[in-house]
Amino acid sequence: MTRQRRSTIDASRSRVEQGLGLGNQGQSGGEGDSDLAARLLEILRDFARDSGIDQPPAAIGLDSRLEADLGLDSLGRSELIARLERGLGCRLSDEALLAATAGDLLTLARAGSAATEAGPEAGPEAAEATSGEVQATPTTSVGGLAARLPTGADSLLDMLDWHLERHPSQVHIQLYETEDRPRPITYAELADGAARVATGLREAGLRERQTVALMLPTGADYFQGFFGVLRAGGIPVPIYPPARPEQLEEHLRRHAGILSNAGARFLITVPEALTVARLLRAWVPSLTAVLTSKSFADATPTALAAHPRPDAIALLQYTSGSTGEPKGVVLSHADLLANIRAMGAAVAVRPDDCFVSWLPLYHDMGLIGAWLGSLCFGVPFVSMSPLSFLARPVRWLRAIHTHRGTLSAAPNFAYELCLKRVQDGDLEGLDLSCWRRALNGAEPVSADTLRRFAKRFERCGLPANALAPVYGLAEAAVGLSFPPPTRGPVIDCIDRERFAVSGEALRVPCTDQHAMSVVGCGRPLPGYHLRILDQDGQPLPERREGRLYFQGPSATRGYYRNPQATAGLIRDGWHDTGDRGYLADAELYLTGRIKDLIIRGGRNLYPYEVEQAVGELSGVRKGCVVAFAAADQARGSERLVLIAETRERDPARRTKLAQRVRERATDVLGSPPDEILLAPPRSILKTSSGKLRRGATRERWAAGRLTNAPPAPLWQLLRLGAAGLRAALLRSARRLPGQLYAGYAWLLFGLIAPWVWLSILTVPRLHWRWRLVRAGIGLLRRLAFVPLFVQGRERIPPPGQPFVIASNHQSYLDVMALVAAIDRPIDFIAKQGLSTNPLVRWPLERLGTLFVDRFDLLRGPEDAQRFAAALARGETLGFFPEGTFLERPGLLPFRMGAFLAAAGAGVPLLPVAVRGTRELMRGSRFSPRPGHAVVEIGQPIWPSDESWRSAVQLRDQARAFIAPRCEQTAAKITPNQRDSAEQA
């Protein structure tokens, strides 16, 4: 949303854009039109009465809180906004969905009245009439669709670069940031913005394979930020912003767990969310900084060489947590591309397709299925925010009409919302004949919704076969089963009682009063396989319900840094979906989640059906009913608990409502629930995608906290801040000994190093200079309590014999370890960059250091001559063949410089394994820690001749000695090593 639209709410309120708010102090009518305020309150009070809100009319004023006092959720607000617009004759901006008080609505109503007087709103339908620029322009190419697709791309970056090279100025995204017309984003603009983000992240210290969280609403910043993280070599972690102030505490606690598990180094968010984001830093030790789009404004785009392998992690998609704690699904570039291409084949993507989406980009269906799928197949992508859709569902349909959208997807509730909120007058001129695939997934699909939606919008030209129920899960990237590209929904009617008792899906006429309707979710995508197993892991025949497993090219390798959950996911090469269902004629029919299954009296009951039936009752908030099983200690079995949210407060009416709930539940289940609880609004927990969190709700119910009203946002902030401060203090206390030691070690270095530096510059003889250096290192080690254990010192060639040292590289301390272990001057080979600072170059030159640009292949004849001359003089050359070091264990590939030098001069090569220095001081932190180091010297290796083959043999023999020793634990020291340490 634009800053201009956000400013319509009084600036005196501190609120975060798109639900990222931290509090609300209410708002009075101010100096506005008193008649407008009176009319608004009259409409609000009428709506409260119609909604069964037990509040005296006089108690509802401009300071009344829409959620805390009136219990209005997003659907209730949507209905209220529609009434206000009709009653006040104005058009409210989308921020009305986030208004905290009636006073906020009054402010927006004033702005809406002024805009109405200035002229009619220009929406997608008006844009169609005024300009052809918003029309989706089909991309055509000689040779058809395959000829214009990045079929050879191995990564998401390859896919973007393919489009960038061939048509950089072509519009990729039509982004609705305002209500009038979309903003076009070309491939070049997307790539340029991503390059700025990548440069900024690298300058901030991001390293390859580190994770970056994106807590951004739908917008250009998100699109560019996602690819910017990839371009910088990082791993994006999409997370959702906090929706409401009342949910702030739970939101931060859940996100702290996600960010900690991901080890996120950076968090990119909007400026208005900085307060929320900074609270997270106290909870997440790995979080280095919180950045916004302004952080990258001054970055100069650079060509970063990020070329990830197909099996490299491209994305961590955290599950919604509807059945447990969120887990980070690891998805590689190959996984994503395989799934996207399989879904493209299932819907038969065409050159003239256009995808229209309001789905949030922090969920797999919106991110992977909608946006990345459009990018892969080069079809136009029309994007609007979820808030825009929720405010006026007709915008989704109008965007399909305007842009001639052929593909779109949404959960079942979105189709229901269109049925409820789109008025008959909105259908005038609406043409949906272009919509060939209306995908319905991400939550249980209702057969009734499918029937009513098809019938309602048939008059708008919606094809009879457009509706397409699908099934997928994050562990498969997004999609798993789709219907054939030209087929409509398939609904299976089965005997309810037989299915509950035996799990057999026996077909019956749909007119049977005991029939249970199950929607078919299509067939496995090309290359994917499904199977149904019983509780013993044995395959079941068709029309027998069991646990659903899958295989496929995009099946995740597991959950990020969660081996226990990964072990429970994969079984004999098959992935457990956590869902139950059955197969019939190759079609998948889902029946419910494993964890939601209720076993009662020998019958399998699923909560979804009874929740949906109870939600239809007047007085019960639709979509806010949850059923679950709870242990009954007295009976030694499970009891069925049913919780329904209601705004009803009158005791007599609540008693009647509870009776109606019991009767409806009994009709569906065949027996009454053991306990029925009528809870106030917002009691039942949901995921960011709106799914019921039955397990978490059951835990709150068991703890007796379900009906407790959430504390005020300010109190939540204070409590979170205190908890974060306590966690930070505990971490600081744990780190204090290490910090004190690091300060002590650097103090010692600061006292000793200047005298050693001056001595190097003034002492005339090289041997004297080296003795002073060793003495300084020895003094520093002893005062810092860092023992050095040396093994194999007797293998060092005798004085006068030149030789080449080849050592592994773990830390900046490796040079000091080698100097202390080998009692003779060493001409270390160093990179040219160290010579740019005179304060560093002067002492190093006085110690015989040789600076080179590239010493891996000795490409400069001068360098080869310098090395040969030094060896001819009887000197010792010291090489780190890896060239650099990383914090992670293991050896990097060896460069050939050291081995060519030894072979060319005919001198022995001394392999040396250093370990323990990485633990003493990691390269990126410069924070010394207590410990010890070990230097193990191998037997000298003589070259057979001066040939390249001889140098390769030296390399291989040296690596064979170093590799198994450099990563051994430095904790176990033999008596011989201890004796050597005393001499070091």
PDB file of N, CA, C and O in Angstrom, residues 730-773:
ATOM      1  N   LEU A 730      20.491 -13.861  30.164  1.00  0.00           N
ATOM      2  CA  LEU A 730      20.983 -15.222  30.385  1.00  0.00           C
ATOM      3  C   LEU A 730      22.050 -15.588  29.368  1.00  0.00           C
ATOM      4  O   LEU A 730      23.067 -16.205  29.707  1.00  0.00           O
ATOM      5  N   ARG A 731      21.812 -15.196  28.100  1.00  0.00           N
ATOM      6  CA  ARG A 731      22.832 -15.467  27.080  1.00  0.00           C
ATOM      7  C   ARG A 731      24.112 -14.701  27.389  1.00  0.00           C
ATOM      8  O   ARG A 731      25.219 -15.221  27.244  1.00  0.00           O
ATOM      9  N   SER A 732      23.953 -13.426  27.817  1.00  0.00           N
ATOM     10  CA  SER A 732      25.139 -12.635  28.150  1.00  0.00           C
ATOM     11  C   SER A 732      25.893 -13.242  29.318  1.00  0.00           C
ATOM     12  O   SER A 732      27.128 -13.251  29.339  1.00  0.00           O
ATOM     13  N   ALA A 733      25.133 -13.758  30.313  1.00  0.00           N
ATOM     14  CA  ALA A 733      25.785 -14.378  31.462  1.00  0.00           C
ATOM     15  C   ALA A 733      26.565 -15.610  31.031  1.00  0.00           C
ATOM     16  O   ALA A 733      27.678 -15.869  31.525  1.00  0.00           O
ATOM     17  N   ARG A 734      25.964 -16.374  30.093  1.00  0.00           N
ATOM     18  CA  ARG A 734      26.679 -17.555  29.610  1.00  0.00           C
ATOM     19  C   ARG A 734      27.911 -17.161  28.799  1.00  0.00           C
ATOM     20  O   ARG A 734      28.921 -17.860  28.798  1.00  0.00           O
ATOM     21  N   ARG A 735      27.806 -16.020  28.083  1.00  0.00           N
ATOM     22  CA  ARG A 735      28.928 -15.592  27.253  1.00  0.00           C
ATOM     23  C   ARG A 735      29.967 -14.785  28.026  1.00  0.00           C
ATOM     24  O   ARG A 735      31.060 -14.546  27.522  1.00  0.00           O
ATOM     25  N   LEU A 736      29.615 -14.341  29.248  1.00  0.00           N
ATOM     26  CA  LEU A 736      30.506 -13.431  29.974  1.00  0.00           C
ATOM     27  C   LEU A 736      31.904 -14.004  30.181  1.00  0.00           C
ATOM     28  O   LEU A 736      32.892 -13.302  29.944  1.00  0.00           O
ATOM     29  N   PRO A 737      32.045 -15.253  30.639  1.00  0.00           N
ATOM     30  CA  PRO A 737      33.408 -15.783  30.804  1.00  0.00           C
ATOM     31  C   PRO A 737      34.213 -15.730  29.505  1.00  0.00           C
ATOM     32  O   PRO A 737      35.387 -15.362  29.507  1.00  0.00           O
ATOM     33  N   GLY A 738      33.557 -16.087  28.392  1.00  0.00           N
ATOM     34  CA  GLY A 738      34.250 -16.046  27.121  1.00  0.00           C
ATOM     35  C   GLY A 738      34.626 -14.639  26.714  1.00  0.00           C
ATOM     36  O   GLY A 738      35.713 -14.400  26.159  1.00  0.00           O
ATOM     37  N   GLN A 739      33.719 -13.688  26.985  1.00  0.00           N
ATOM     38  CA  GLN A 739      34.013 -12.295  26.640  1.00  0.00           C
ATOM     39  C   GLN A 739      35.153 -11.742  27.477  1.00  0.00           C
ATOM     40  O   GLN A 739      36.006 -10.995  26.990  1.00  0.00           O
ATOM     41  N   LEU A 740      35.168 -12.109  28.766  1.00  0.00           N
ATOM     42  CA  LEU A 740      36.265 -11.664  29.626  1.00  0.00           C
ATOM     43  C   LEU A 740      37.591 -12.244  29.146  1.00  0.00           C
ATOM     44  O   LEU A 740      38.622 -11.550  29.127  1.00  0.00           O
ATOM     45  N   TYR A 741      37.549 -13.530  28.759  1.00  0.00           N
ATOM     46  CA  TYR A 741      38.782 -14.150  28.267  1.00  0.00           C
ATOM     47  C   TYR A 741      39.257 -13.479  26.981  1.00  0.00           C
ATOM     48  O   TYR A 741      40.456 -13.204  26.813  1.00  0.00           O
ATOM     49  N   ALA A 742      38.304 -13.207  26.057  1.00  0.00           N
ATOM     50  CA  ALA A 742      38.684 -12.567  24.796  1.00  0.00           C
ATOM     51  C   ALA A 742      39.297 -11.199  25.052  1.00  0.00           C
ATOM     52  O   ALA A 742      40.309 -10.821  24.435  1.00  0.00           O
ATOM     53  N   GLY A 743      38.700 -10.438  25.972  1.00  0.00           N
ATOM     54  CA  GLY A 743      39.266  -9.131  26.295  1.00  0.00           C
ATOM     55  C   GLY A 743      40.655  -9.244  26.885  1.00  0.00           C
ATOM     56  O   GLY A 743      41.558  -8.459  26.548  1.00  0.00           O
ATOM     57  N   TYR A 744      40.846 -10.258  27.749  1.00  0.00           N
ATOM     58  CA  TYR A 744      42.164 -10.475  28.350  1.00  0.00           C
ATOM     59  C   TYR A 744      43.196 -10.849  27.282  1.00  0.00           C
ATOM     60  O   TYR A 744      44.330 -10.340  27.270  1.00  0.00           O
ATOM     61  N   ALA A 745      42.804 -11.741  26.339  1.00  0.00           N
ATOM     62  CA  ALA A 745      43.730 -12.164  25.292  1.00  0.00           C
ATOM     63  C   ALA A 745      44.128 -10.999  24.397  1.00  0.00           C
ATOM     64  O   ALA A 745      45.303 -10.840  24.027  1.00  0.00           O
ATOM     65  N   TRP A 746      43.150 -10.152  24.038  1.00  0.00           N
ATOM     66  CA  TRP A 746      43.478  -9.001  23.183  1.00  0.00           C
ATOM     67  C   TRP A 746      44.319  -7.971  23.945  1.00  0.00           C
ATOM     68  O   TRP A 746      45.166  -7.291  23.355  1.00  0.00           O
ATOM     69  N   LEU A 747      44.107  -7.866  25.231  1.00  0.00           N
ATOM     70  CA  LEU A 747      44.950  -6.974  26.028  1.00  0.00           C
ATOM     71  C   LEU A 747      46.403  -7.454  26.001  1.00  0.00           C
ATOM     72  O   LEU A 747      47.342  -6.651  25.833  1.00  0.00           O
ATOM     73  N   LEU A 748      46.587  -8.768  26.169  1.00  0.00           N
ATOM     74  CA  LEU A 748      47.942  -9.321  26.088  1.00  0.00           C
ATOM     75  C   LEU A 748      48.556  -9.045  24.716  1.00  0.00           C
ATOM     76  O   LEU A 748      49.727  -8.640  24.620  1.00  0.00           O
ATOM     77  N   PHE A 749      47.778  -9.272  23.687  1.00  0.00           N
ATOM     78  CA  PHE A 749      48.288  -9.035  22.332  1.00  0.00           C
ATOM     79  C   PHE A 749      48.676  -7.567  22.153  1.00  0.00           C
ATOM     80  O   PHE A 749      49.718  -7.247  21.569  1.00  0.00           O
ATOM     81  N   GLY A 750      47.837  -6.664  22.666  1.00  0.00           N
ATOM     82  CA  GLY A 750      48.128  -5.242  22.543  1.00  0.00           C
ATOM     83  C   GLY A 750      49.381  -4.823  23.292  1.00  0.00           C
ATOM     84  O   GLY A 750      50.066  -3.860  22.898  1.00  0.00           O
ATOM     85  N   LEU A 751      49.708  -5.545  24.367  1.00  0.00           N
ATOM     86  CA  LEU A 751      50.913  -5.220  25.127  1.00  0.00           C
ATOM     87  C   LEU A 751      52.168  -5.823  24.508  1.00  0.00           C
ATOM     88  O   LEU A 751      53.257  -5.226  24.576  1.00  0.00           O
ATOM     89  N   ILE A 752      52.052  -6.990  23.912  1.00  0.00           N
ATOM     90  CA  ILE A 752      53.226  -7.705  23.388  1.00  0.00           C
ATOM     91  C   ILE A 752      53.525  -7.345  21.940  1.00  0.00           C
ATOM     92  O   ILE A 752      54.691  -7.157  21.556  1.00  0.00           O
ATOM     93  N   ALA A 753      52.496  -7.235  21.104  1.00  0.00           N
ATOM     94  CA  ALA A 753      52.696  -7.075  19.661  1.00  0.00           C
ATOM     95  C   ALA A 753      53.515  -5.832  19.297  1.00  0.00           C
ATOM     96  O   ALA A 753      54.389  -5.904  18.421  1.00  0.00           O
ATOM     97  N   PRO A 754      53.267  -4.661  19.898  1.00  0.00           N
ATOM     98  CA  PRO A 754      54.061  -3.489  19.474  1.00  0.00           C
ATOM     99  C   PRO A 754      55.562  -3.678  19.670  1.00  0.00           C
ATOM    100  O   PRO A 754      56.366  -3.249  18.828  1.00  0.00           O
ATOM    101  N   TRP A 755      55.986  -4.334  20.771  1.00  0.00           N
ATOM    102  CA  TRP A 755      57.418  -4.541  21.004  1.00  0.00           C
ATOM    103  C   TRP A 755      57.990  -5.528  19.989  1.00  0.00           C
ATOM    104  O   TRP A 755      59.113  -5.342  19.501  1.00  0.00           O
ATOM    105  N   VAL A 756      57.235  -6.559  19.664  1.00  0.00           N
ATOM    106  CA  VAL A 756      57.698  -7.509  18.651  1.00  0.00           C
ATOM    107  C   VAL A 756      57.795  -6.821  17.294  1.00  0.00           C
ATOM    108  O   VAL A 756      58.762  -7.016  16.535  1.00  0.00           O
ATOM    109  N   TRP A 757      56.808  -5.984  16.977  1.00  0.00           N
ATOM    110  CA  TRP A 757      56.796  -5.265  15.696  1.00  0.00           C
ATOM    111  C   TRP A 757      58.032  -4.363  15.575  1.00  0.00           C
ATOM    112  O   TRP A 757      58.714  -4.341  14.552  1.00  0.00           O
ATOM    113  N   LEU A 758      58.341  -3.622  16.643  1.00  0.00           N
ATOM    114  CA  LEU A 758      59.515  -2.748  16.614  1.00  0.00           C
ATOM    115  C   LEU A 758      60.803  -3.555  16.507  1.00  0.00           C
ATOM    116  O   LEU A 758      61.751  -3.160  15.800  1.00  0.00           O
ATOM    117  N   SER A 759      60.865  -4.677  17.189  1.00  0.00           N
ATOM    118  CA  SER A 759      62.057  -5.513  17.133  1.00  0.00           C
ATOM    119  C   SER A 759      62.294  -6.049  15.728  1.00  0.00           C
ATOM    120  O   SER A 759      63.433  -6.102  15.250  1.00  0.00           O
ATOM    121  N   ILE A 760      61.225  -6.462  15.050  1.00  0.00           N
ATOM    122  CA  ILE A 760      61.367  -6.974  13.688  1.00  0.00           C
ATOM    123  C   ILE A 760      61.967  -5.907  12.777  1.00  0.00           C
ATOM    124  O   ILE A 760      62.809  -6.180  11.917  1.00  0.00           O
ATOM    125  N   LEU A 761      61.550  -4.662  12.984  1.00  0.00           N
ATOM    126  CA  LEU A 761      62.012  -3.582  12.109  1.00  0.00           C
ATOM    127  C   LEU A 761      63.427  -3.125  12.434  1.00  0.00           C
ATOM    128  O   LEU A 761      64.101  -2.530  11.577  1.00  0.00           O
ATOM    129  N   THR A 762      63.905  -3.381  13.641  1.00  0.00           N
ATOM    130  CA  THR A 762      65.196  -2.825  14.056  1.00  0.00           C
ATOM    131  C   THR A 762      66.315  -3.854  14.176  1.00  0.00           C
ATOM    132  O   THR A 762      67.484  -3.528  13.979  1.00  0.00           O
ATOM    133  N   VAL A 763      66.010  -5.087  14.518  1.00  0.00           N
ATOM    134  CA  VAL A 763      67.052  -6.113  14.688  1.00  0.00           C
ATOM    135  C   VAL A 763      67.649  -6.451  13.331  1.00  0.00           C
ATOM    136  O   VAL A 763      66.918  -6.722  12.368  1.00  0.00           O
ATOM    137  N   PRO A 764      68.983  -6.490  13.194  1.00  0.00           N
ATOM    138  CA  PRO A 764      69.597  -6.619  11.871  1.00  0.00           C
ATOM    139  C   PRO A 764      69.541  -8.013  11.271  1.00  0.00           C
ATOM    140  O   PRO A 764      69.458  -8.167  10.043  1.00  0.00           O
ATOM    141  N   ARG A 765      69.615  -9.084  12.063  1.00  0.00           N
ATOM    142  CA  ARG A 765      69.738 -10.421  11.503  1.00  0.00           C
ATOM    143  C   ARG A 765      68.390 -11.147  11.499  1.00  0.00           C
ATOM    144  O   ARG A 765      67.622 -11.052  12.451  1.00  0.00           O
ATOM    145  N   LEU A 766      68.187 -11.923  10.395  1.00  0.00           N
ATOM    146  CA  LEU A 766      66.918 -12.636  10.230  1.00  0.00           C
ATOM    147  C   LEU A 766      66.704 -13.642  11.343  1.00  0.00           C
ATOM    148  O   LEU A 766      65.604 -13.749  11.886  1.00  0.00           O
ATOM    149  N   HIS A 767      67.736 -14.430  11.721  1.00  0.00           N
ATOM    150  CA  HIS A 767      67.563 -15.438  12.763  1.00  0.00           C
ATOM    151  C   HIS A 767      67.199 -14.792  14.093  1.00  0.00           C
ATOM    152  O   HIS A 767      66.403 -15.325  14.862  1.00  0.00           O
ATOM    153  N   TRP A 768      67.797 -13.654  14.375  1.00  0.00           N
ATOM    154  CA  TRP A 768      67.443 -12.957  15.614  1.00  0.00           C
ATOM    155  C   TRP A 768      65.986 -12.504  15.589  1.00  0.00           C
ATOM    156  O   TRP A 768      65.283 -12.584  16.600  1.00  0.00           O
ATOM    157  N   ARG A 769      65.582 -11.986  14.443  1.00  0.00           N
ATOM    158  CA  ARG A 769      64.186 -11.526  14.318  1.00  0.00           C
ATOM    159  C   ARG A 769      63.202 -12.677  14.559  1.00  0.00           C
ATOM    160  O   ARG A 769      62.180 -12.512  15.245  1.00  0.00           O
ATOM    161  N   TRP A 770      63.525 -13.871  14.012  1.00  0.00           N
ATOM    162  CA  TRP A 770      62.634 -15.014  14.195  1.00  0.00           C
ATOM    163  C   TRP A 770      62.624 -15.490  15.644  1.00  0.00           C
ATOM    164  O   TRP A 770      61.594 -15.933  16.155  1.00  0.00           O
ATOM    165  N   ARG A 771      63.788 -15.413  16.306  1.00  0.00           N
ATOM    166  CA  ARG A 771      63.801 -15.788  17.719  1.00  0.00           C
ATOM    167  C   ARG A 771      62.912 -14.862  18.554  1.00  0.00           C
ATOM    168  O   ARG A 771      62.197 -15.305  19.458  1.00  0.00           O
ATOM    169  N   LEU A 772      62.948 -13.572  18.218  1.00  0.00           N
ATOM    170  CA  LEU A 772      62.094 -12.629  18.937  1.00  0.00           C
ATOM    171  C   LEU A 772      60.608 -12.908  18.670  1.00  0.00           C
ATOM    172  O   LEU A 772      59.764 -12.816  19.573  1.00  0.00           O
ATOM    173  N   VAL A 773      60.296 -13.245  17.417  1.00  0.00           N
ATOM    174  CA  VAL A 773      58.895 -13.560  17.080  1.00  0.00           C
ATOM    175  C   VAL A 773      58.439 -14.787  17.852  1.00  0.00           C
ATOM    176  O   VAL A 773      57.339 -14.814  18.429  1.00  0.00           O
TER     177      VAL A 773
END
